[in-house]
Amino acid sequence: MRKKSFLSYEAKIIITIVAILLIIFLPFSFYDKFIELKDKIVLFYNENILIYPIWLQLLPIVLPIILVIAIKLIGKNRSKYTEDTFYNIKWNWKWHKDDIVNLECFCPTCGESLYYDDTTSKFTLQVSKVDFICDKCQKVVGSIANENKKLNSSQIISKEIQRQIYRKLAEDKNLTK
């Protein structure tokens, strides 16, 4: 299935042909304007920029490229630590700047994606918990305490796992290398 387009391919072709014909037959001198603009750019270069050495002329072009590449490499070095086991549950995530995104949990036995259930102990304990259940193994793999009633379960899970990740990063600086 393809995405619905604003215009069909046939309409785009017809509009392109009409535009080309208008450019050719209308009394505008596009070529003359283009040559005039090129001459102005060359004149500006010769009068203002040519007086500097070539390395200084290329610096404003090359320096931003080098900076972008360096920033990308630094960001990739940080993102090597993307999986760990907390509460007997295997967790995977990705980094977006300094934030953890796409946090997912998997069964350590079979690797199946887990779902969570926060209703099993909400009424029996003072401190409720969130259970992580594997459909394939048909068992509760792990649990996280739910002490904050103001946050929903997914926020509590995310905050707790992020806390564990940042704690582990602070303890072991080699994880980011």
Short mmCIF file of C-alpha atoms in Angstrom, two decimals:
data_model
loop_
_atom_site.label_atom_id
_atom_site.label_comp_id
_atom_site.label_asym_id
_atom_site.label_seq_id
_atom_site.Cartn_x
_atom_site.Cartn_y
_atom_site.Cartn_z
CA MET A 1 0.00 0.00 0.00
CA ARG A 2 1.38 3.39 -0.87
CA LYS A 3 0.76 6.69 0.84
CA LYS A 4 -1.91 8.87 -0.73
CA SER A 5 -0.36 11.82 -2.51
CA PHE A 6 -1.75 15.32 -2.93
CA LEU A 7 -1.35 15.13 -6.71
CA SER A 8 -1.23 12.10 -8.96
CA TYR A 9 1.87 11.33 -11.01
CA GLU A 10 0.10 12.36 -14.21
CA ALA A 11 -0.83 15.75 -12.75
CA LYS A 12 2.76 16.32 -11.64
CA ILE A 13 4.05 15.51 -15.14
CA ILE A 14 1.55 17.87 -16.78
CA ILE A 15 2.42 20.70 -14.37
CA THR A 16 6.14 20.16 -15.06
CA ILE A 17 5.64 20.27 -18.83
CA VAL A 18 3.54 23.45 -18.59
CA ALA A 19 6.16 25.09 -16.36
CA ILE A 20 8.97 24.23 -18.80
CA LEU A 21 6.98 25.61 -21.72
CA LEU A 22 6.25 28.83 -19.80
CA ILE A 23 9.94 29.29 -18.99
CA ILE A 24 10.90 28.74 -22.63
CA PHE A 25 8.30 30.97 -24.26
CA LEU A 26 7.71 33.77 -21.77
CA PRO A 27 9.75 36.90 -22.47
CA PHE A 28 11.98 36.52 -19.39
CA SER A 29 15.69 36.36 -19.79
CA PHE A 30 16.53 33.71 -17.18
CA TYR A 31 19.90 32.93 -18.73
CA ASP A 32 20.92 36.60 -18.69
CA LYS A 33 19.86 36.95 -15.03
CA PHE A 34 21.80 33.81 -14.13
CA ILE A 35 24.97 35.07 -15.87
CA GLU A 36 24.56 38.46 -14.19
CA LEU A 37 24.24 36.83 -10.74
CA LYS A 38 27.29 34.63 -11.40
CA ASP A 39 29.32 37.69 -12.42
CA LYS A 40 28.31 39.52 -9.23
CA ILE A 41 29.37 36.55 -7.07
CA VAL A 42 32.74 36.29 -8.87
CA LEU A 43 33.30 40.05 -8.51
CA PHE A 44 32.49 39.92 -4.77
CA TYR A 45 34.88 36.97 -4.34
CA ASN A 46 37.70 38.72 -6.20
CA GLU A 47 37.31 42.00 -4.29
CA ASN A 48 36.64 40.75 -0.75
CA ILE A 49 37.65 37.13 -0.24
CA LEU A 50 40.56 36.48 -2.59
CA ILE A 51 42.86 38.66 -0.47
CA TYR A 52 42.90 35.96 2.28
CA PRO A 53 44.93 32.72 2.08
CA ILE A 54 43.08 29.65 0.79
CA TRP A 55 43.11 27.87 4.17
CA LEU A 56 41.33 30.85 5.72
CA GLN A 57 38.79 30.86 2.90
CA LEU A 58 38.00 27.18 3.46
CA LEU A 59 37.84 27.41 7.27
CA PRO A 60 34.20 28.64 7.46
CA ILE A 61 33.17 25.70 5.27
CA VAL A 62 35.25 22.93 6.87
CA LEU A 63 34.95 23.88 10.57
CA PRO A 64 31.17 23.32 10.89
CA ILE A 65 31.51 19.94 9.18
CA ILE A 66 34.24 18.89 11.63
CA LEU A 67 32.16 20.08 14.59
CA VAL A 68 29.07 18.15 13.47
CA ILE A 69 31.10 14.96 13.02
CA ALA A 70 32.73 15.37 16.45
CA ILE A 71 29.37 15.91 18.15
CA LYS A 72 27.93 12.80 16.47
CA LEU A 73 30.92 10.69 17.55
CA ILE A 74 30.70 11.89 21.15
CA GLY A 75 27.00 11.06 21.20
CA LYS A 76 27.62 7.55 19.84
CA ASN A 77 30.28 6.86 22.48
CA ARG A 78 27.75 7.63 25.20
CA SER A 79 25.19 5.29 23.74
CA LYS A 80 27.15 2.02 23.96
CA TYR A 81 25.50 1.12 27.27
CA THR A 82 22.04 0.12 26.06
CA GLU A 83 21.10 -3.04 27.93
CA ASP A 84 21.30 -4.47 31.42
CA THR A 85 19.41 -6.62 33.92
CA PHE A 86 17.52 -5.01 36.81
CA TYR A 87 15.06 -6.79 39.13
CA ASN A 88 15.78 -10.07 37.27
CA ILE A 89 14.42 -8.48 34.05
CA LYS A 90 16.44 -7.80 30.92
CA TRP A 91 16.07 -4.14 29.86
CA ASN A 92 16.97 -2.51 26.50
CA TRP A 93 16.90 1.21 25.73
CA LYS A 94 18.32 3.85 23.43
CA TRP A 95 19.89 7.21 24.17
CA HIS A 96 18.61 10.53 22.86
CA LYS A 97 21.14 13.11 24.07
CA ASP A 98 21.18 12.42 27.84
CA ASP A 99 17.69 10.95 28.00
CA ILE A 100 16.75 7.29 27.90
CA VAL A 101 14.14 6.46 25.25
CA ASN A 102 12.45 3.31 23.94
CA LEU A 103 12.78 1.46 27.25
CA GLU A 104 11.76 -2.18 26.75
CA CYS A 105 11.79 -5.23 29.02
CA PHE A 106 12.31 -8.88 28.07
CA CYS A 107 12.15 -12.23 29.82
CA PRO A 108 15.66 -13.36 30.83
CA THR A 109 14.69 -17.01 30.18
CA CYS A 110 13.07 -16.97 26.75
CA GLY A 111 13.66 -13.39 25.52
CA GLU A 112 9.95 -12.69 25.02
CA SER A 113 8.66 -9.15 25.56
CA LEU A 114 7.06 -8.70 28.99
CA TYR A 115 3.90 -6.90 29.98
CA TYR A 116 3.24 -5.37 33.36
CA ASP A 117 0.31 -5.74 35.73
CA ASP A 118 -0.20 -3.32 38.61
CA THR A 119 -3.54 -4.72 39.82
CA THR A 120 -2.35 -7.95 41.47
CA SER A 121 -1.26 -6.46 44.76
CA LYS A 122 -2.73 -2.98 44.82
CA PHE A 123 -5.32 -3.76 47.51
CA THR A 124 -3.43 -6.26 49.66
CA LEU A 125 -0.20 -4.38 50.45
CA GLN A 126 0.52 -0.94 51.85
CA VAL A 127 3.18 -0.49 49.17
CA SER A 128 1.83 -1.79 45.90
CA LYS A 129 4.03 -3.31 43.23
CA VAL A 130 4.15 -3.72 39.49
CA ASP A 131 4.59 -7.31 38.28
CA PHE A 132 6.24 -8.14 34.96
CA ILE A 133 4.71 -11.22 33.34
CA CYS A 134 5.97 -13.38 30.48
CA ASP A 135 3.23 -14.83 28.26
CA LYS A 136 5.47 -17.59 26.94
CA CYS A 137 6.76 -18.79 30.33
CA GLN A 138 3.42 -18.07 32.07
CA LYS A 139 5.07 -16.63 35.19
CA VAL A 140 5.89 -13.40 36.98
CA VAL A 141 9.51 -12.63 36.10
CA GLY A 142 10.08 -9.65 38.40
CA SER A 143 8.45 -6.85 40.37
CA ILE A 144 9.08 -3.18 41.10
CA ALA A 145 7.68 -1.40 44.16
CA ASN A 146 5.12 1.30 43.40
CA GLU A 147 5.34 3.80 46.26
CA ASN A 148 4.21 6.93 44.41
CA LYS A 149 0.44 6.93 43.87
CA LYS A 150 0.52 10.12 41.77
CA LEU A 151 2.40 8.57 38.83
CA ASN A 152 0.98 5.92 36.56
CA SER A 153 2.73 2.57 36.32
CA SER A 154 4.64 3.23 33.11
CA GLN A 155 6.07 6.47 34.56
CA ILE A 156 7.12 4.69 37.75
CA ILE A 157 8.79 1.88 35.77
CA SER A 158 10.59 4.33 33.51
CA LYS A 159 11.81 6.50 36.40
CA GLU A 160 13.03 3.51 38.43
CA ILE A 161 14.93 1.92 35.55
CA GLN A 162 16.44 5.28 34.59
CA ARG A 163 17.54 5.71 38.21
CA GLN A 164 19.20 2.28 38.11
CA ILE A 165 20.93 3.07 34.81
CA TYR A 166 22.26 6.45 35.98
CA ARG A 167 23.42 4.89 39.28
CA LYS A 168 25.31 2.20 37.38
CA LEU A 169 26.81 4.80 35.02
CA ALA A 170 28.03 6.82 38.01
CA GLU A 171 29.62 3.72 39.56
CA ASP A 172 31.32 2.41 36.42
CA LYS A 173 32.68 5.06 34.04
CA ASN A 174 33.87 2.32 31.60
CA LEU A 175 30.28 1.71 30.44
CA THR A 176 30.31 4.83 28.27
CA LYS A 177 33.53 3.92 26.47
#
